[in-house]
mmCIF file with all atom_site columns, C-alpha atoms and ligand atoms in Angstrom:
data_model
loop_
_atom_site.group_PDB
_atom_site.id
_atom_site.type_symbol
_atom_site.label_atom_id
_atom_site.label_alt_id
_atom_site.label_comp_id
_atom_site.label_asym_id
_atom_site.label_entity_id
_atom_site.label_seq_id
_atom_site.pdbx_PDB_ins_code
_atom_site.Cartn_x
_atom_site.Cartn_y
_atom_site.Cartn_z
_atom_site.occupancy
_atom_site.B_iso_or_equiv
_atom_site.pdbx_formal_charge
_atom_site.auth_seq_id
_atom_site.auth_comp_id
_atom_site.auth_asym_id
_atom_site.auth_atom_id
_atom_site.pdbx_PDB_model_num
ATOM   1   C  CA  . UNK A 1 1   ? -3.813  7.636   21.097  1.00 0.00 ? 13  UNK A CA  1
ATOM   2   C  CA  . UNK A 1 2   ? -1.602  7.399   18.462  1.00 0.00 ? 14  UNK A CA  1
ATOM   3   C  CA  . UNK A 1 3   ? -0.621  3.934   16.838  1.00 0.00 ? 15  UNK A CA  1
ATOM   4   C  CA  . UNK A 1 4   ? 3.216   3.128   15.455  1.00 0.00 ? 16  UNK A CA  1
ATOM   5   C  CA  . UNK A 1 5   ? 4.066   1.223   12.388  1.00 0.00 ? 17  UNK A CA  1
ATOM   6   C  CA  . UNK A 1 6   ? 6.573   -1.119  12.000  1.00 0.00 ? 18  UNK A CA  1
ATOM   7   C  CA  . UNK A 1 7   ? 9.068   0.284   9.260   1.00 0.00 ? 19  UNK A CA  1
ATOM   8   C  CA  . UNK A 1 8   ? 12.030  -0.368  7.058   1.00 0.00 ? 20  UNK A CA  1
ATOM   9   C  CA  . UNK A 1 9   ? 12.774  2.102   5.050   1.00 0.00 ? 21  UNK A CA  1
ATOM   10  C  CA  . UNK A 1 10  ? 10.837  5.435   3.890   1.00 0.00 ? 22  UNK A CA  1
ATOM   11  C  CA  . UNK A 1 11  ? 11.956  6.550   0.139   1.00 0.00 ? 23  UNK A CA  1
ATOM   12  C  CA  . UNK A 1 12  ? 10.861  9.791   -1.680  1.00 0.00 ? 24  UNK A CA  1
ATOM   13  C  CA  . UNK A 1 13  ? 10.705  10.333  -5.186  1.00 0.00 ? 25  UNK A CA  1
ATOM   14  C  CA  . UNK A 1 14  ? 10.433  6.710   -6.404  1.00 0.00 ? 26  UNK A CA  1
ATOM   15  C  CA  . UNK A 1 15  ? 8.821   6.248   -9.784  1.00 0.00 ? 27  UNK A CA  1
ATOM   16  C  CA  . UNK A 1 16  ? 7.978   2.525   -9.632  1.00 0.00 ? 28  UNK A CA  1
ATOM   17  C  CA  . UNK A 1 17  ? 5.553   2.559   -7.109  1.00 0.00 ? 29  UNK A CA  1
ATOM   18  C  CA  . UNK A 1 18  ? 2.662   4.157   -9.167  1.00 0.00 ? 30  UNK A CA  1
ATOM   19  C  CA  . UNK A 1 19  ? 2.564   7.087   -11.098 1.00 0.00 ? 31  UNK A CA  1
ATOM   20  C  CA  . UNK A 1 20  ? 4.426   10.347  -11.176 1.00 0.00 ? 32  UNK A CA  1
ATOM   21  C  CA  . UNK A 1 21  ? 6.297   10.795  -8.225  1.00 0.00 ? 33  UNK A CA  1
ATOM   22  C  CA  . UNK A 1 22  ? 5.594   9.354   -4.654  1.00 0.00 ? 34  UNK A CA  1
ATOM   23  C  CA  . UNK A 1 23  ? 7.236   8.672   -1.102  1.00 0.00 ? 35  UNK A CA  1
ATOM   24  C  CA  . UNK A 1 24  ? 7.038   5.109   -0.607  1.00 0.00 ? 36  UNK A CA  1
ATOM   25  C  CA  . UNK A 1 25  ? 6.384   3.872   3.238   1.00 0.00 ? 37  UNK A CA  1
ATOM   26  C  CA  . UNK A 1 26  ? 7.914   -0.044  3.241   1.00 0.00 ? 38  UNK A CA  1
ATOM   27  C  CA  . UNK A 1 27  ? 7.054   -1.973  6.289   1.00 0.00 ? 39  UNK A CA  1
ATOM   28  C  CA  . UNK A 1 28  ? 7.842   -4.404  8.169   1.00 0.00 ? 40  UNK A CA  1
ATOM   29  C  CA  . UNK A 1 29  ? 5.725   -7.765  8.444   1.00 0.00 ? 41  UNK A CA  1
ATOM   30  C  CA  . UNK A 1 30  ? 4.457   -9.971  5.846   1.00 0.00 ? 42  UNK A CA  1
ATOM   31  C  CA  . UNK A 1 31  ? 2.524   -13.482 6.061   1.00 0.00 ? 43  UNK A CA  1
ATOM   32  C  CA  . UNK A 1 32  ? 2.598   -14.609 2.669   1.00 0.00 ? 44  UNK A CA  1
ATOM   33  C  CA  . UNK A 1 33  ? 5.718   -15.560 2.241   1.00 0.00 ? 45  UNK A CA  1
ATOM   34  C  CA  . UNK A 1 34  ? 5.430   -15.950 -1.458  1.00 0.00 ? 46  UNK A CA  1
ATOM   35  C  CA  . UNK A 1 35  ? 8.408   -18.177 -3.123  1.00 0.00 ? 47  UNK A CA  1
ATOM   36  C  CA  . UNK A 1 36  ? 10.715  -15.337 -5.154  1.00 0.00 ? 48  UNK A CA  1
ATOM   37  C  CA  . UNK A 1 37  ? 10.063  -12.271 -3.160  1.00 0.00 ? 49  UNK A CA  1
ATOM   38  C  CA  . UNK A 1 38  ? 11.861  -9.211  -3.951  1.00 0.00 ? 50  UNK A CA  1
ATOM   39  C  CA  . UNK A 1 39  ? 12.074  -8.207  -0.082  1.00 0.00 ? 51  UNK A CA  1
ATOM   40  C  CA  . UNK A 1 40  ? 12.241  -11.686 2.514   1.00 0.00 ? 52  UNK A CA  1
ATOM   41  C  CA  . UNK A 1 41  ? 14.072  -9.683  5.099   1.00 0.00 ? 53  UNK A CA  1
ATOM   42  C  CA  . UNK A 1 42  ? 10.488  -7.836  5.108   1.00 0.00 ? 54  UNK A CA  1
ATOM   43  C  CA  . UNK A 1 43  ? 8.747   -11.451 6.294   1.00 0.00 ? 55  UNK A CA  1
ATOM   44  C  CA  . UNK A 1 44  ? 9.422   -10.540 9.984   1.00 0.00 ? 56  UNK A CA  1
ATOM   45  C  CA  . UNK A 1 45  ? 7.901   -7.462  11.978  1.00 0.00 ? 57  UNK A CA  1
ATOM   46  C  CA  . UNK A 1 46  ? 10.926  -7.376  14.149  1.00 0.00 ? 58  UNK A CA  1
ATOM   47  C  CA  . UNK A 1 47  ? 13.105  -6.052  11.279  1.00 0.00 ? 59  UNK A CA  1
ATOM   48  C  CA  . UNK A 1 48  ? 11.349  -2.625  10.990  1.00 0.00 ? 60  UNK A CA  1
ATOM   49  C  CA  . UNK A 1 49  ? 11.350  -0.046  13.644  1.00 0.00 ? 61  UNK A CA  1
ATOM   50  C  CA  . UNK A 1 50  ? 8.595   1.261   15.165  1.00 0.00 ? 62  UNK A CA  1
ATOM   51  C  CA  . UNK A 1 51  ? 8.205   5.092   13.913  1.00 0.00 ? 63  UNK A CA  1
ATOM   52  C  CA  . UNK A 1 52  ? 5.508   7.334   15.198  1.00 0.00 ? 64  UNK A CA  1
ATOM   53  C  CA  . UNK A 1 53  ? 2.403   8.635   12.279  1.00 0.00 ? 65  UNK A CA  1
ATOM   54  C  CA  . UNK A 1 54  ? 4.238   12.251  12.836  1.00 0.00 ? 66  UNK A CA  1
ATOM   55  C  CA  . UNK A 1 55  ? 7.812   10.744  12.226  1.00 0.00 ? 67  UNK A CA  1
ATOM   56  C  CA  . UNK A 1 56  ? 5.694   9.605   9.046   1.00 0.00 ? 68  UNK A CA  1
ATOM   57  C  CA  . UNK A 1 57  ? 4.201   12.337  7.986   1.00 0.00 ? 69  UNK A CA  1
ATOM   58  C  CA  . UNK A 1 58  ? 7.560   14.492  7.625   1.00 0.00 ? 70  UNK A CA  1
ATOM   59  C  CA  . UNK A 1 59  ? 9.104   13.026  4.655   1.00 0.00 ? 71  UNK A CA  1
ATOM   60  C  CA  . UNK A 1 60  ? 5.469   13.125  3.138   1.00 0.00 ? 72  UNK A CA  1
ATOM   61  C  CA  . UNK A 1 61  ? 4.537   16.492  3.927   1.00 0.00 ? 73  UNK A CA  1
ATOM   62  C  CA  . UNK A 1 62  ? 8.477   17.820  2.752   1.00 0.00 ? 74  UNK A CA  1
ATOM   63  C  CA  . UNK A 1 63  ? 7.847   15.797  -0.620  1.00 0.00 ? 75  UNK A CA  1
ATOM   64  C  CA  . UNK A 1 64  ? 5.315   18.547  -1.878  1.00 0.00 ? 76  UNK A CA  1
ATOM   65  C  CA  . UNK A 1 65  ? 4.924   17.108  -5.323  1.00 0.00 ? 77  UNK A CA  1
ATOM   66  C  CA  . UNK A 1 66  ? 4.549   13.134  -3.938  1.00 0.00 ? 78  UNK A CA  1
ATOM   67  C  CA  . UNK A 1 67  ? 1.669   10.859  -4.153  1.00 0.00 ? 79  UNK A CA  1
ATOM   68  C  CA  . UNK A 1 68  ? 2.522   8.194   -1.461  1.00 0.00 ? 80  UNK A CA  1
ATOM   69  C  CA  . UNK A 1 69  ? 2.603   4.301   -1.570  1.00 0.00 ? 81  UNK A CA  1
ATOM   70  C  CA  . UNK A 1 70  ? 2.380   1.875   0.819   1.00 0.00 ? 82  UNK A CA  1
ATOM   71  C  CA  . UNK A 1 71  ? 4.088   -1.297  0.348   1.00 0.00 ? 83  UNK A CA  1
ATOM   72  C  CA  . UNK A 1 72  ? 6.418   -3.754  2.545   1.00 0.00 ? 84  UNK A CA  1
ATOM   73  C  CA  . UNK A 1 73  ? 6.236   -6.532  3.943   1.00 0.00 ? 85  UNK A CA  1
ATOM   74  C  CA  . UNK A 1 74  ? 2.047   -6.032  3.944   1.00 0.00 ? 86  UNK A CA  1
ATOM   75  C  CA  . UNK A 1 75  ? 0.996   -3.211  5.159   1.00 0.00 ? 87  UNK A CA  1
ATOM   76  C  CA  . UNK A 1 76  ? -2.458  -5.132  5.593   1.00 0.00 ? 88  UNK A CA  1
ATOM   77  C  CA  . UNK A 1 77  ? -0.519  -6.822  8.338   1.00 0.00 ? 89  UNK A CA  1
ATOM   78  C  CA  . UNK A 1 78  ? -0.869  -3.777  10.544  1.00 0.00 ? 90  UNK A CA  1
ATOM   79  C  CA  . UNK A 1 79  ? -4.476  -2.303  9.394   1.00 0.00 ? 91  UNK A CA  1
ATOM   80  C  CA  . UNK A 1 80  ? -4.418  -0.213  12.428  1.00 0.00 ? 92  UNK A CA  1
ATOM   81  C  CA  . UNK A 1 81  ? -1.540  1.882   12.357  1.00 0.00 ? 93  UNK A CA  1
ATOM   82  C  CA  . UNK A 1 82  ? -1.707  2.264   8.142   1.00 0.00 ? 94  UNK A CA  1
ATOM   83  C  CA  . UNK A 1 83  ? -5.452  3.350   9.044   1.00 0.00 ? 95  UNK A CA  1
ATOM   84  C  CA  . UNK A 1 84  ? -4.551  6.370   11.228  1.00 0.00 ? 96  UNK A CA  1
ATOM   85  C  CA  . UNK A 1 85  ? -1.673  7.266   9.164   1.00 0.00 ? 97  UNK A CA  1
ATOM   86  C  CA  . UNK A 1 86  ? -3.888  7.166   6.060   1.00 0.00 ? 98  UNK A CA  1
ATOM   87  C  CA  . UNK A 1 87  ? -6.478  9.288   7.385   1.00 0.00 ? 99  UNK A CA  1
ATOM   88  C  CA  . UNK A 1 88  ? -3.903  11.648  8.306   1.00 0.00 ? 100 UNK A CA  1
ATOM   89  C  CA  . UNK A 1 89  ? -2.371  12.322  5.044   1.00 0.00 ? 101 UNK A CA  1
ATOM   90  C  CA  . UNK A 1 90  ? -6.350  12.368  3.802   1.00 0.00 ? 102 UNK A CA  1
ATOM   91  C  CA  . UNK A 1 91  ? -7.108  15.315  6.249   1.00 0.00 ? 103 UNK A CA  1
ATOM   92  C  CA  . UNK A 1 92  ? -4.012  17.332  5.446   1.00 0.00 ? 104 UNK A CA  1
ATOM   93  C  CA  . UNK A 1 93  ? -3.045  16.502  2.123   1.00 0.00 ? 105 UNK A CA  1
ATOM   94  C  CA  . UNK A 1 94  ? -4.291  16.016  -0.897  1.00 0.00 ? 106 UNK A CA  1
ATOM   95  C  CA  . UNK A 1 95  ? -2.162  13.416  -2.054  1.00 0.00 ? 107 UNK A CA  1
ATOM   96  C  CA  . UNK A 1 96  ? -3.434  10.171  -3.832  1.00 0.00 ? 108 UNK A CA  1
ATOM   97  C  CA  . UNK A 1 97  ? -2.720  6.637   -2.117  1.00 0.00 ? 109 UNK A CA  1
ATOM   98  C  CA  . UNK A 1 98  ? -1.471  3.612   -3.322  1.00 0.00 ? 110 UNK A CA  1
ATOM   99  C  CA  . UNK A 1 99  ? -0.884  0.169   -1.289  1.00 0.00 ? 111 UNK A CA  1
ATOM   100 C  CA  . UNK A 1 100 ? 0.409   -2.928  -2.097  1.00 0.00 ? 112 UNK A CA  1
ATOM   101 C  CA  . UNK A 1 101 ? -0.714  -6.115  -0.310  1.00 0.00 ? 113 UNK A CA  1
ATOM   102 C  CA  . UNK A 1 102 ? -0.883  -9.665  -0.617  1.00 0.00 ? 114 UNK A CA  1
ATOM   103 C  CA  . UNK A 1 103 ? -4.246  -10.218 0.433   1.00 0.00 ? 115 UNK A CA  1
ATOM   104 C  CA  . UNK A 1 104 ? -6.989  -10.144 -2.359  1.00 0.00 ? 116 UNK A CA  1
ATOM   105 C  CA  . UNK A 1 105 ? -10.046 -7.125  -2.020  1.00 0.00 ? 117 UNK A CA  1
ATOM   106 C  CA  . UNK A 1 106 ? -12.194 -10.124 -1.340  1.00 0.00 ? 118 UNK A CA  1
ATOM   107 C  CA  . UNK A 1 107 ? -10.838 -10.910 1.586   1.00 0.00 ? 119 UNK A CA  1
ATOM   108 C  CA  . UNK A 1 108 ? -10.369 -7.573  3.019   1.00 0.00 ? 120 UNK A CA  1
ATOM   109 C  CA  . UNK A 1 109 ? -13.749 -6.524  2.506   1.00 0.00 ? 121 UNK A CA  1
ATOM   110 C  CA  . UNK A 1 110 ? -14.564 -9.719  5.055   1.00 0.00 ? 122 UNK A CA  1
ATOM   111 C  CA  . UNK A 1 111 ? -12.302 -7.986  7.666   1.00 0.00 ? 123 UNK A CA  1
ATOM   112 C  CA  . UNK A 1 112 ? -13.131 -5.518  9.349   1.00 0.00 ? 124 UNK A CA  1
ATOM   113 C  CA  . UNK A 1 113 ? -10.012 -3.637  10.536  1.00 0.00 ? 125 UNK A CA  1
ATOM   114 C  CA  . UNK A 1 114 ? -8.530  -4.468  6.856   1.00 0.00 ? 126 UNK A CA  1
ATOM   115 C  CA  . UNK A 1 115 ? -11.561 -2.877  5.387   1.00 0.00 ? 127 UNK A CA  1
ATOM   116 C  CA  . UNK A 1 116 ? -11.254 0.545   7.633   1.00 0.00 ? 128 UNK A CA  1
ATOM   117 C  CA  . UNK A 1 117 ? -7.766  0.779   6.002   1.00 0.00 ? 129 UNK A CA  1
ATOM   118 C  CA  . UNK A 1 118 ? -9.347  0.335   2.595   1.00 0.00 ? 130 UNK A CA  1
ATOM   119 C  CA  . UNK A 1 119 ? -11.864 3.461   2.880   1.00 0.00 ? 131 UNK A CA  1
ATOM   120 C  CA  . UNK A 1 120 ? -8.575  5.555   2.717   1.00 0.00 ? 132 UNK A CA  1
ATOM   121 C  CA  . UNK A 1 121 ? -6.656  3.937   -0.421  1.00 0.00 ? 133 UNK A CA  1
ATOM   122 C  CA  . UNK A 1 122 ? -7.172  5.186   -4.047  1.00 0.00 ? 134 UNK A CA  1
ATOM   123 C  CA  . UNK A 1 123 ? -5.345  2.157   -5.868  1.00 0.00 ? 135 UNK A CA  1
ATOM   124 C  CA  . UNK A 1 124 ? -4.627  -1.044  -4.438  1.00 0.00 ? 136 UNK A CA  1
ATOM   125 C  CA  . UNK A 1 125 ? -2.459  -3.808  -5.767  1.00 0.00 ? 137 UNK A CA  1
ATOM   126 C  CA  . UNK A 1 126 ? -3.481  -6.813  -4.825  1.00 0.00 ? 138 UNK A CA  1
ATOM   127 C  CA  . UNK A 1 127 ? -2.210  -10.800 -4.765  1.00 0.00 ? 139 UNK A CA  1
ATOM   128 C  CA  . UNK A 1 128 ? 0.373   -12.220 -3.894  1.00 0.00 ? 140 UNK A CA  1
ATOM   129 C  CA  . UNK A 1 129 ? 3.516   -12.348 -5.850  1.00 0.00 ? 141 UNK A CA  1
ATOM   130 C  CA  . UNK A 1 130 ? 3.678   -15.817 -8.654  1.00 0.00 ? 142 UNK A CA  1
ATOM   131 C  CA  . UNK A 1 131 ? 6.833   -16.398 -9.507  1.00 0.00 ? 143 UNK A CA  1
ATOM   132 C  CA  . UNK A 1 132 ? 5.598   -18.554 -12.449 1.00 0.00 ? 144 UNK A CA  1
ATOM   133 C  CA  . UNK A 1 133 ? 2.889   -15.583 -13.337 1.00 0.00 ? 145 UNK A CA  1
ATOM   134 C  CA  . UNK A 1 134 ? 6.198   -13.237 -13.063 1.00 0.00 ? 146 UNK A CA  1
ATOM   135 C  CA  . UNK A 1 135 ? 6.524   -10.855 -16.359 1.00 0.00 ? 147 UNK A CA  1
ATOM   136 C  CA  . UNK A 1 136 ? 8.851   -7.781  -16.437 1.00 0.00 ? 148 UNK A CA  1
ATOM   137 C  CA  . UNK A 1 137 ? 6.927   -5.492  -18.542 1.00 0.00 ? 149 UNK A CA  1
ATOM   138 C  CA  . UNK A 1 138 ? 3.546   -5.569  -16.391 1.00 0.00 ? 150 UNK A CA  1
ATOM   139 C  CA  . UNK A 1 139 ? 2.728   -1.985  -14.946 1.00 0.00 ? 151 UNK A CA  1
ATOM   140 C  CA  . UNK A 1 140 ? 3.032   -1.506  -11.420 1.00 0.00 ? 152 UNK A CA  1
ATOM   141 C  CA  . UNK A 1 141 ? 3.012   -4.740  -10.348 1.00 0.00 ? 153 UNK A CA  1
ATOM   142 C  CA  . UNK A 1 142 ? 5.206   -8.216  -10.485 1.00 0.00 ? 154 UNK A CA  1
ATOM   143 C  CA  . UNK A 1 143 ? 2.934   -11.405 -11.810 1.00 0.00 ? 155 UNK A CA  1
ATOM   144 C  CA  . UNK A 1 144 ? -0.238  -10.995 -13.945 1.00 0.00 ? 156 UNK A CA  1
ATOM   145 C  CA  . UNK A 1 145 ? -2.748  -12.154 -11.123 1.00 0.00 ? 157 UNK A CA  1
ATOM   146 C  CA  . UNK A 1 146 ? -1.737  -9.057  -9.555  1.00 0.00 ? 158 UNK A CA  1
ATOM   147 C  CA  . UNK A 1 147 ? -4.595  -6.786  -9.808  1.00 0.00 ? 159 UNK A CA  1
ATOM   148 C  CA  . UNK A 1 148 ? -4.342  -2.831  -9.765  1.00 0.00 ? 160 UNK A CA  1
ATOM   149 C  CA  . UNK A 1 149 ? -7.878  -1.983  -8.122  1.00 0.00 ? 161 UNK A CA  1
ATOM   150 C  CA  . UNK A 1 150 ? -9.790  1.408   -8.109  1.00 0.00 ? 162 UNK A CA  1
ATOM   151 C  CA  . UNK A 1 151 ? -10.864 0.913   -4.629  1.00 0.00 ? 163 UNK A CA  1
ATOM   152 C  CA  . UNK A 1 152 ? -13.377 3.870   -4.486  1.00 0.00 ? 164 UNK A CA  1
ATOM   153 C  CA  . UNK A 1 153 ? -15.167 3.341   -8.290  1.00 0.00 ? 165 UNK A CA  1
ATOM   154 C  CA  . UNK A 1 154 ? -14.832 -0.527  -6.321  1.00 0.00 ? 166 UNK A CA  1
ATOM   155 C  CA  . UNK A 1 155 ? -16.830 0.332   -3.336  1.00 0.00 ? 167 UNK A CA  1
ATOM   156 C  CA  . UNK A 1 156 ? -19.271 2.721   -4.975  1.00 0.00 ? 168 UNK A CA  1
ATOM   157 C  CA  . UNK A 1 157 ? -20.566 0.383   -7.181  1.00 0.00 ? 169 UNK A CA  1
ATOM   158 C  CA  . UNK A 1 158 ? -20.180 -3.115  -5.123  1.00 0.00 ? 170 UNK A CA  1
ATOM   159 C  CA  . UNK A 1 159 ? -18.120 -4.822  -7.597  1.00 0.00 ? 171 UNK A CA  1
ATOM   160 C  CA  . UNK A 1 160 ? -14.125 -5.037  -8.263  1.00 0.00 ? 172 UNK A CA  1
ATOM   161 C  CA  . UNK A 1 161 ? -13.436 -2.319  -11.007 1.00 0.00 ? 173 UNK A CA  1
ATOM   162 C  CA  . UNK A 1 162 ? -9.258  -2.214  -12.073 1.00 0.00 ? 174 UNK A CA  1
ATOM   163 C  CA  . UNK A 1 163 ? -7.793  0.988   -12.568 1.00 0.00 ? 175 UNK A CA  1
ATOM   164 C  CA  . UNK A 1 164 ? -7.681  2.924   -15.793 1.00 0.00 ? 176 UNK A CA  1
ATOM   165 C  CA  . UNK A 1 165 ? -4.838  5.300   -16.021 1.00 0.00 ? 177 UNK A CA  1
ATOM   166 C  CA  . UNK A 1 166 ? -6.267  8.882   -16.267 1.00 0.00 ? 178 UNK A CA  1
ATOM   167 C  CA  . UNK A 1 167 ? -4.314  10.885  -18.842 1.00 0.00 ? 179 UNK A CA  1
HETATM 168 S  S1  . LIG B 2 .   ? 3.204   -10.208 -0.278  1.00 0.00 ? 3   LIG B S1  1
HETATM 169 FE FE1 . LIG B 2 .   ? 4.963   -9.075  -1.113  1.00 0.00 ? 3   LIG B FE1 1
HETATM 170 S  S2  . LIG B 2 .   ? 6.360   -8.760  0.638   1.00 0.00 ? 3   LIG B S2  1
HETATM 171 FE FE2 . LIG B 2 .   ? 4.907   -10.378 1.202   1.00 0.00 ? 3   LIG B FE2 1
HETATM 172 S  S3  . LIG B 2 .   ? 5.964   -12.303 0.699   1.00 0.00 ? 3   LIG B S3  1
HETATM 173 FE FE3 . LIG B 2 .   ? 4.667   -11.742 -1.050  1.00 0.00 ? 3   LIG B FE3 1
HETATM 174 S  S4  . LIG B 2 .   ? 6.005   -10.565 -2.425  1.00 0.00 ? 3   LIG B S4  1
HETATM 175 FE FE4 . LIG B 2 .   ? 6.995   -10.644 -0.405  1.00 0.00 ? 3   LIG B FE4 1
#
């Protein structure tokens, strides 16, 4: 059975989202509700519109030179759905995977639907957004607790390991 995501807005070629060039997916739904963030009209599930993995897939599949990144809202917030659409770019694509997400690794290693999610993603960014930990210049991310995690070194070895850029 397939599962539908809540969504606001799918973008291709966006270059701050992770390297090179990637279609970002942008939900709907968010919990964290951190003070200065970029996208409040994200906060509520009922903003997005529920799209179908294979409505997904197209813009990802037509971008032939795209990584993809999830962000939002969280798109830990609906584990389910990002699962099945994850594992379907994995099984037809070889495109890397990025995902934003307020909740720390920690804690999504304790949950269990989180954590299927997490076998599919190559990079996470984790934490929420400090507005007194903001800094412009940081890579990838908004505030320095932000973490950029290499979530497959990470559960290979049983320890958080951050992402080195591979150039
Ligand atoms: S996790 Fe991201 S989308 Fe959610 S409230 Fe914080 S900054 Fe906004």
């Amino acid at each position: 059975m397939s599962v539908a995501i809540s969504i606001l807005e799918i973008v291709q070629d966006t270059t701050v989202d992770g390297p090179g060039l990637r279609t970002s997916i942008y939900c709907a739904g968010c919990p964290n509700r951190c003070p200065g963030c970029h996208n409040p009209q994200s906060w509520d599930i009922k903003n997005g519109h529920y799209t179908d993995i294979e409505d997904i897939m197209r813009p990802i599949e037509e971008a032939i030179f795209s990584d993809v990144t999830f962000s939002g809202g969280d798109p830990m917030f609906q584990p389910e759905g990002f699962a099945e659409l994850a594992r379907t770019i994995k099984k037809r694509t070889n495109k890397n995977i990025w995902c934003y997400t307020g909740f720390l690794f920690e804690e999504i290693m304790e949950n269990d639907k989180q954590r299927e999610l997490l076998k599919y993603i190559d990079i996470l960014v984790d934490g929420r957004f400090v507005e007194a930990l903001k800094d412009e210049k940081l890579l990838f991310r908004g505030s320095s607790n932000q973490r950029i995690i290499d979530v497959q070194r990470s559960l290979q070895q049983g320890e958080t390991v951050l992402w080195k850029e591979e150039r």
